[in-house]
PDB file of C-alpha atoms in Angstrom:
ATOM      1  CA  MET A  25      -7.305  73.152  64.528  1.00 74.00           C
ATOM      2  CA  ALA A  26      -9.418  75.441  61.905  1.00 92.00           C
ATOM      3  CA  ARG A  27     -10.477  78.806  63.196  1.00 97.00           C
ATOM      4  CA  LEU A  28     -13.670  80.559  63.566  1.00 98.00           C
ATOM      5  CA  HIS A  29     -13.994  83.932  62.467  1.00 98.00           C
ATOM      6  CA  LEU A  30     -16.906  86.199  64.533  1.00 98.00           C
ATOM      7  CA  PHE A  31     -17.813  89.612  62.638  1.00 98.00           C
ATOM      8  CA  ASP A  32     -19.956  92.138  64.158  1.00 98.00           C
ATOM      9  CA  LEU A  33     -22.236  93.942  61.791  1.00 98.00           C
ATOM     10  CA  ASP A  34     -23.015  97.778  63.121  1.00 97.00           C
ATOM     11  CA  GLY A  35     -19.648  99.840  62.849  1.00 96.00           C
ATOM     12  CA  THR A  36     -17.759  96.735  61.780  1.00 98.00           C
ATOM     13  CA  LEU A  37     -18.938  95.557  58.456  1.00 98.00           C
ATOM     14  CA  LEU A  38     -21.040  98.411  58.034  1.00 98.00           C
ATOM     15  CA  HIS A  39     -18.928 101.576  58.300  1.00 98.00           C
ATOM     16  CA  GLY A  40     -20.173 104.655  60.474  1.00 95.00           C
ATOM     17  CA  THR A  41     -23.851 103.247  60.642  1.00 97.00           C
ATOM     18  CA  THR A  42     -26.076 100.418  61.753  1.00 97.00           C
ATOM     19  CA  ALA A  43     -28.490  98.038  60.007  1.00 98.00           C
ATOM     20  CA  PRO A  44     -31.489  99.923  62.085  1.00 98.00           C
ATOM     21  CA  VAL A  45     -30.409 103.320  60.707  1.00 98.00           C
ATOM     22  CA  GLU A  46     -30.313 102.208  57.003  1.00 98.00           C
ATOM     23  CA  ILE A  47     -33.595 100.635  57.214  1.00 98.00           C
ATOM     24  CA  SER A  48     -35.269 103.491  59.068  1.00 98.00           C
ATOM     25  CA  ARG A  49     -33.572 105.531  56.253  1.00 97.00           C
ATOM     26  CA  GLN A  50     -35.895 104.197  53.804  1.00 97.00           C
ATOM     27  CA  LEU A  51     -39.060 105.343  55.856  1.00 97.00           C
ATOM     28  CA  GLY A  52     -37.766 108.716  56.810  1.00 97.00           C
ATOM     29  CA  ARG A  53     -37.238 107.725  60.308  1.00 97.00           C
ATOM     30  CA  GLU A  54     -33.306 107.824  60.512  1.00 97.00           C
ATOM     31  CA  ALA A  55     -33.219 110.677  62.931  1.00 97.00           C
ATOM     32  CA  GLU A  56     -35.308 108.698  65.717  1.00 97.00           C
ATOM     33  CA  THR A  57     -33.322 105.667  65.061  1.00 97.00           C
ATOM     34  CA  VAL A  58     -29.983 107.553  65.353  1.00 97.00           C
ATOM     35  CA  ALA A  59     -31.195 108.708  68.819  1.00 97.00           C
ATOM     36  CA  LEU A  60     -32.138 105.195  69.882  1.00 97.00           C
ATOM     37  CA  ASP A  61     -28.618 103.925  68.836  1.00 96.00           C
ATOM     38  CA  ARG A  62     -27.209 106.786  70.746  1.00 95.00           C
ATOM     39  CA  ALA A  63     -29.620 105.805  73.861  1.00 96.00           C
ATOM     40  CA  ILE A  64     -28.485 102.145  73.799  1.00 94.00           C
ATOM     41  CA  ALA A  65     -24.475 103.036  73.594  1.00 91.00           C
ATOM     42  CA  GLU A  66     -24.766 105.253  76.612  1.00 92.00           C
ATOM     43  CA  GLY A  67     -26.686 102.451  78.561  1.00 92.00           C
ATOM     44  CA  ARG A  68     -30.061 104.467  78.768  1.00 96.00           C
ATOM     45  CA  ILE A  69     -31.997 101.569  77.349  1.00 96.00           C
ATOM     46  CA  GLY A  70     -31.073  97.905  76.740  1.00 94.00           C
ATOM     47  CA  PRO A  71     -31.662  95.603  73.756  1.00 95.00           C
ATOM     48  CA  PRO A  72     -35.102  94.365  74.726  1.00 95.00           C
ATOM     49  CA  GLU A  73     -36.333  98.062  74.867  1.00 96.00           C
ATOM     50  CA  TYR A  74     -34.459  98.924  71.323  1.00 96.00           C
ATOM     51  CA  ALA A  75     -35.627  96.113  69.914  1.00 96.00           C
ATOM     52  CA  ALA A  76     -39.576  97.322  70.782  1.00 95.00           C
ATOM     53  CA  ARG A  77     -39.016 100.774  70.026  1.00 96.00           C
ATOM     54  CA  VAL A  78     -37.627 100.164  66.374  1.00 97.00           C
ATOM     55  CA  TYR A  79     -40.179  97.698  65.765  1.00 97.00           C
ATOM     56  CA  GLU A  80     -42.796 100.435  66.473  1.00 96.00           C
ATOM     57  CA  LEU A  81     -41.139 102.669  64.229  1.00 97.00           C
ATOM     58  CA  TRP A  82     -41.259 100.017  61.408  1.00 97.00           C
ATOM     59  CA  GLY A  83     -45.014  99.495  61.486  1.00 95.00           C
ATOM     60  CA  ASP A  84     -45.089  99.841  57.279  1.00 96.00           C
ATOM     61  CA  LEU A  85     -41.834  98.267  56.547  1.00 98.00           C
ATOM     62  CA  THR A  86     -41.805  95.955  53.373  1.00 97.00           C
ATOM     63  CA  ASP A  87     -39.157  93.647  52.026  1.00 97.00           C
ATOM     64  CA  ALA A  88     -38.503  96.245  49.286  1.00 98.00           C
ATOM     65  CA  HIS A  89     -37.359  98.617  51.860  1.00 98.00           C
ATOM     66  CA  VAL A  90     -34.814  96.214  53.464  1.00 98.00           C
ATOM     67  CA  ASP A  91     -33.808  95.086  49.860  1.00 98.00           C
ATOM     68  CA  VAL A  92     -32.807  98.694  49.386  1.00 98.00           C
ATOM     69  CA  ALA A  93     -31.393  99.323  52.449  1.00 98.00           C
ATOM     70  CA  PHE A  94     -29.161  96.114  52.276  1.00 98.00           C
ATOM     71  CA  ARG A  95     -27.795  97.271  48.870  1.00 97.00           C
ATOM     72  CA  ALA A  96     -27.248 100.819  49.587  1.00 97.00           C
ATOM     73  CA  ALA A  97     -25.471 100.499  52.759  1.00 98.00           C
ATOM     74  CA  PRO A  98     -21.884 101.612  53.134  1.00 98.00           C
ATOM     75  CA  TRP A  99     -20.308  98.112  53.692  1.00 98.00           C
ATOM     76  CA  LEU A 100     -16.497  97.385  53.865  1.00 98.00           C
ATOM     77  CA  ALA A 101     -14.760  96.484  50.797  1.00 98.00           C
ATOM     78  CA  ARG A 102     -13.801  92.962  50.001  1.00 98.00           C
ATOM     79  CA  ILE A 103     -16.149  91.231  52.361  1.00 98.00           C
ATOM     80  CA  ARG A 104     -17.147  88.521  49.966  1.00 98.00           C
ATOM     81  CA  GLU A 105     -13.443  88.140  48.941  1.00 98.00           C
ATOM     82  CA  VAL A 106     -12.364  87.804  52.688  1.00 98.00           C
ATOM     83  CA  TRP A 107     -15.049  85.063  53.453  1.00 98.00           C
ATOM     84  CA  ALA A 108     -14.193  83.096  50.455  1.00 98.00           C
ATOM     85  CA  GLU A 109     -10.524  83.260  51.374  1.00 97.00           C
ATOM     86  CA  ILE A 110     -11.646  82.020  54.924  1.00 97.00           C
ATOM     87  CA  ARG A 111     -13.550  79.260  53.261  1.00 97.00           C
ATOM     88  CA  ASN A 112     -10.791  78.288  50.977  1.00 96.00           C
ATOM     89  CA  ALA A 113      -8.382  77.926  54.055  1.00 95.00           C
ATOM     90  CA  GLY A 114     -10.787  75.406  55.577  1.00 96.00           C
ATOM     91  CA  GLU A 115     -12.131  77.787  58.430  1.00 97.00           C
ATOM     92  CA  TYR A 116     -15.462  79.341  59.316  1.00 98.00           C
ATOM     93  CA  CYS A 117     -16.956  82.830  59.145  1.00 98.00           C
ATOM     94  CA  ALA A 118     -20.006  83.737  60.955  1.00 98.00           C
ATOM     95  CA  VAL A 119     -21.928  87.101  61.755  1.00 98.00           C
ATOM     96  CA  VAL A 120     -23.010  88.077  65.196  1.00 98.00           C
ATOM     97  CA  SER A 121     -25.162  91.042  65.422  1.00 97.00           C
ATOM     98  CA  LEU A 122     -27.507  92.987  67.816  1.00 96.00           C
ATOM     99  CA  SER A 123     -29.168  94.364  64.520  1.00 96.00           C
ATOM    100  CA  PRO A 124     -32.493  92.531  63.365  1.00 97.00           C
ATOM    101  CA  SER A 125     -32.178  88.878  62.125  1.00 96.00           C
ATOM    102  CA  PHE A 126     -33.786  89.724  58.866  1.00 97.00           C
ATOM    103  CA  PHE A 127     -31.043  92.060  57.980  1.00 98.00           C
ATOM    104  CA  VAL A 128     -28.466  89.966  59.213  1.00 98.00           C
ATOM    105  CA  GLU A 129     -29.148  86.718  57.547  1.00 97.00           C
ATOM    106  CA  ARG A 130     -28.897  88.124  54.141  1.00 98.00           C
ATOM    107  CA  LEU A 131     -25.187  87.902  54.844  1.00 98.00           C
ATOM    108  CA  LEU A 132     -25.405  84.093  54.091  1.00 98.00           C
ATOM    109  CA  ASP A 133     -25.549  84.915  50.350  1.00 98.00           C
ATOM    110  CA  TRP A 134     -22.275  86.531  50.618  1.00 98.00           C
ATOM    111  CA  GLY A 135     -20.734  83.391  52.171  1.00 98.00           C
ATOM    112  CA  ALA A 136     -21.068  83.470  55.639  1.00 98.00           C
ATOM    113  CA  HIS A 137     -21.291  79.913  57.476  1.00 98.00           C
ATOM    114  CA  ALA A 138     -23.847  81.485  59.894  1.00 98.00           C
ATOM    115  CA  ALA A 139     -25.578  84.816  60.528  1.00 98.00           C
ATOM    116  CA  HIS A 140     -27.319  85.674  63.908  1.00 97.00           C
ATOM    117  CA  GLY A 141     -28.956  88.646  64.567  1.00 97.00           C
ATOM    118  CA  SER A 142     -31.759  89.825  67.291  1.00 97.00           C
ATOM    119  CA  ARG A 143     -34.910  87.704  66.545  1.00 96.00           C
ATOM    120  CA  PHE A 144     -37.714  89.757  64.464  1.00 97.00           C
ATOM    121  CA  PRO A 145     -40.798  88.482  62.580  1.00 96.00           C
ATOM    122  CA  ALA A 146     -40.689  88.326  58.838  1.00 94.00           C
ATOM    123  CA  VAL A 147     -41.075  91.501  57.078  1.00 96.00           C
ATOM    124  CA  PRO A 148     -43.755  92.758  56.402  1.00 96.00           C
ATOM    125  CA  PHE A 149     -44.667  92.320  60.371  1.00 96.00           C
ATOM    126  CA  THR A 150     -47.823  90.293  61.105  1.00 95.00           C
ATOM    127  CA  GLU A 151     -46.910  89.638  64.582  1.00 95.00           C
ATOM    128  CA  PRO A 152     -45.088  91.083  67.435  1.00 95.00           C
ATOM    129  CA  VAL A 153     -41.500  91.249  68.064  1.00 95.00           C
ATOM    130  CA  ASP A 154     -40.152  88.884  71.154  1.00 91.00           C
ATOM    131  CA  ALA A 155     -38.087  91.567  72.814  1.00 86.00           C
ATOM    132  CA  ALA A 156     -36.590  88.698  74.656  1.00 89.00           C
ATOM    133  CA  GLY A 157     -34.926  87.410  71.503  1.00 94.00           C
ATOM    134  CA  ALA A 158     -32.761  90.610  71.399  1.00 95.00           C
ATOM    135  CA  LEU A 159     -29.339  90.020  71.405  1.00 95.00           C
ATOM    136  CA  SER A 160     -27.010  91.887  73.821  1.00 95.00           C
ATOM    137  CA  ALA A 161     -22.927  91.573  74.490  1.00 94.00           C
ATOM    138  CA  ALA A 162     -23.026  88.794  76.727  1.00 96.00           C
ATOM    139  CA  ALA A 163     -25.604  86.796  74.244  1.00 96.00           C
ATOM    140  CA  LYS A 164     -22.731  87.352  71.508  1.00 97.00           C
ATOM    141  CA  VAL A 165     -20.632  84.937  73.479  1.00 97.00           C
ATOM    142  CA  THR A 166     -23.489  82.498  73.935  1.00 97.00           C
ATOM    143  CA  VAL A 167     -24.094  82.384  70.257  1.00 98.00           C
ATOM    144  CA  ALA A 168     -20.490  82.140  69.808  1.00 98.00           C
ATOM    145  CA  ASP A 169     -20.069  78.974  71.911  1.00 98.00           C
ATOM    146  CA  ARG A 170     -23.123  77.437  70.112  1.00 98.00           C
ATOM    147  CA  LEU A 171     -21.196  77.963  66.656  1.00 98.00           C
ATOM    148  CA  CYS A 172     -17.941  76.634  68.036  1.00 98.00           C
ATOM    149  CA  ALA A 173     -19.731  73.518  69.063  1.00 97.00           C
ATOM    150  CA  GLU A 174     -21.420  73.088  65.644  1.00 97.00           C
ATOM    151  CA  PHE A 175     -18.321  73.651  63.651  1.00 97.00           C
ATOM    152  CA  GLY A 176     -16.087  71.612  66.072  1.00 96.00           C
ATOM    153  CA  VAL A 177     -13.818  74.259  67.351  1.00 97.00           C
ATOM    154  CA  ALA A 178     -13.037  75.848  70.540  1.00 96.00           C
ATOM    155  CA  ARG A 179     -13.021  79.278  71.957  1.00 96.00           C
ATOM    156  CA  ALA A 180      -9.086  79.382  71.859  1.00 96.00           C
ATOM    157  CA  ASP A 181      -9.581  79.051  67.853  1.00 96.00           C
ATOM    158  CA  CYS A 182     -11.654  82.137  67.238  1.00 97.00           C
ATOM    159  CA  VAL A 183     -10.843  85.466  65.905  1.00 98.00           C
ATOM    160  CA  ALA A 184     -13.400  88.372  66.670  1.00 98.00           C
ATOM    161  CA  TYR A 185     -13.868  91.488  64.871  1.00 98.00           C
ATOM    162  CA  GLY A 186     -15.888  94.558  66.209  1.00 97.00           C
ATOM    163  CA  ASP A 187     -16.128  98.128  66.724  1.00 96.00           C
ATOM    164  CA  SER A 188     -17.957  98.920  70.175  1.00 92.00           C
ATOM    165  CA  SER A 189     -18.903  98.002  73.508  1.00 91.00           C
ATOM    166  CA  SER A 190     -21.210  95.397  72.549  1.00 93.00           C
ATOM    167  CA  ASP A 191     -18.168  93.298  71.398  1.00 96.00           C
ATOM    168  CA  ARG A 192     -16.551  93.913  74.829  1.00 95.00           C
ATOM    169  CA  ASP A 193     -17.511  90.387  76.221  1.00 96.00           C
ATOM    170  CA  LEU A 194     -16.864  88.787  72.954  1.00 97.00           C
ATOM    171  CA  PHE A 195     -13.144  90.019  72.645  1.00 96.00           C
ATOM    172  CA  ALA A 196     -12.495  88.979  76.470  1.00 96.00           C
ATOM    173  CA  ALA A 197     -13.616  85.619  75.732  1.00 97.00           C
ATOM    174  CA  VAL A 198     -11.580  84.623  72.754  1.00 97.00           C
ATOM    175  CA  PRO A 199      -7.829  84.977  72.465  1.00 96.00           C
ATOM    176  CA  VAL A 200      -7.069  86.942  69.211  1.00 97.00           C
ATOM    177  CA  SER A 201      -9.463  90.064  68.187  1.00 97.00           C
ATOM    178  CA  VAL A 202      -9.394  92.879  65.870  1.00 97.00           C
ATOM    179  CA  ALA A 203     -10.710  96.525  66.263  1.00 96.00           C
ATOM    180  CA  VAL A 204     -12.145  97.394  63.411  1.00 97.00           C
ATOM    181  CA  ASN A 205     -12.805 101.538  63.153  1.00 97.00           C
ATOM    182  CA  ALA A 206     -13.565 101.023  66.857  1.00 94.00           C
ATOM    183  CA  ASP A 207     -13.950 103.254  69.872  1.00 88.00           C
ATOM    184  CA  ALA A 208     -10.946 103.794  72.109  1.00 88.00           C
ATOM    185  CA  ARG A 209     -12.276 101.629  74.757  1.00 88.00           C
ATOM    186  CA  LEU A 210     -12.666  98.535  72.639  1.00 90.00           C
ATOM    187  CA  ALA A 211      -9.514  99.313  70.577  1.00 90.00           C
ATOM    188  CA  GLY A 212      -7.525  99.202  73.852  1.00 90.00           C
ATOM    189  CA  LEU A 213      -8.762  95.320  74.649  1.00 92.00           C
ATOM    190  CA  ALA A 214      -7.961  94.258  71.107  1.00 96.00           C
ATOM    191  CA  THR A 215      -4.729  92.118  69.643  1.00 95.00           C
ATOM    192  CA  HIS A 216      -5.167  94.199  66.714  1.00 95.00           C
ATOM    193  CA  ARG A 217      -6.259  97.461  65.576  1.00 96.00           C
ATOM    194  CA  TYR A 218      -7.646  98.422  62.019  1.00 96.00           C
ATOM    195  CA  THR A 219      -8.784 101.945  60.548  1.00 97.00           C
ATOM    196  CA  GLY A 220     -10.080 101.878  57.280  1.00 97.00           C
ATOM    197  CA  ARG A 221     -12.697 100.984  54.497  1.00 98.00           C
ATOM    198  CA  ASP A 222     -11.246  97.208  53.455  1.00 98.00           C
ATOM    199  CA  LEU A 223     -12.215  94.292  55.151  1.00 98.00           C
ATOM    200  CA  TRP A 224      -9.051  92.315  53.527  1.00 98.00           C
ATOM    201  CA  ASP A 225      -6.508  94.745  55.258  1.00 97.00           C
ATOM    202  CA  ALA A 226      -8.030  94.099  58.684  1.00 97.00           C
ATOM    203  CA  TYR A 227      -8.288  90.349  57.957  1.00 98.00           C
ATOM    204  CA  GLU A 228      -4.588  90.362  56.943  1.00 96.00           C
ATOM    205  CA  LEU A 229      -3.553  91.059  60.423  1.00 96.00           C
ATOM    206  CA  VAL A 230      -4.756  87.774  61.801  1.00 94.00           C
ATOM    207  CA  ALA A 231      -4.478  85.815  58.348  1.00 88.00           C
ATOM    208  CA  ALA A 232      -0.615  85.212  58.903  1.00 74.00           C
ATOM    209  CA  GLU A 233      -1.149  83.660  62.313  1.00 71.00           C
ATOM    210  CA  ARG A 234      -2.771  80.456  60.888  1.00 64.00           C
TER     211      ARG A 234
END
């Protein structure tokens, strides 16, 4: 049976940062977004409020800003090579992230079969954000189940890669997980743990289990 590899974005594929912080950096609003990241990590706000507040910060955001943020972000090495290897093995790879859909979906061009983020309007914004479209830790499991149905696999065939509490529900739902540069709480739940800057090395921890 083929496997489905489910990758978190913020702190996992992106090293030491989040997509909203990288986007806000282009507008000179990095500090405000770092504070929001801290608030959601500490449970003081939830995903809907987070989405509404970063939307307010990004009123003058353009597609050019997002392009620069995406290209300049501190990505792990060999992401595209890992996804090409997964495809060559007849398996599937997807990104499931709480970050905005307009950023996450750019990873389709790198070889992901699917990329799901919190629903945001297209950039530049001409309509409001629907805060109900913000993904949560629990929603990641719902998305994973939908992808399993799409690709014809089961939860038992999934591998999850993540770094923080937003990945906890998904780690609990699938049999194999890789904590990538993760906090101690998530690392304790993972099947494997990886610290470093190269996704290939993290992938090799599960590649032999095919």
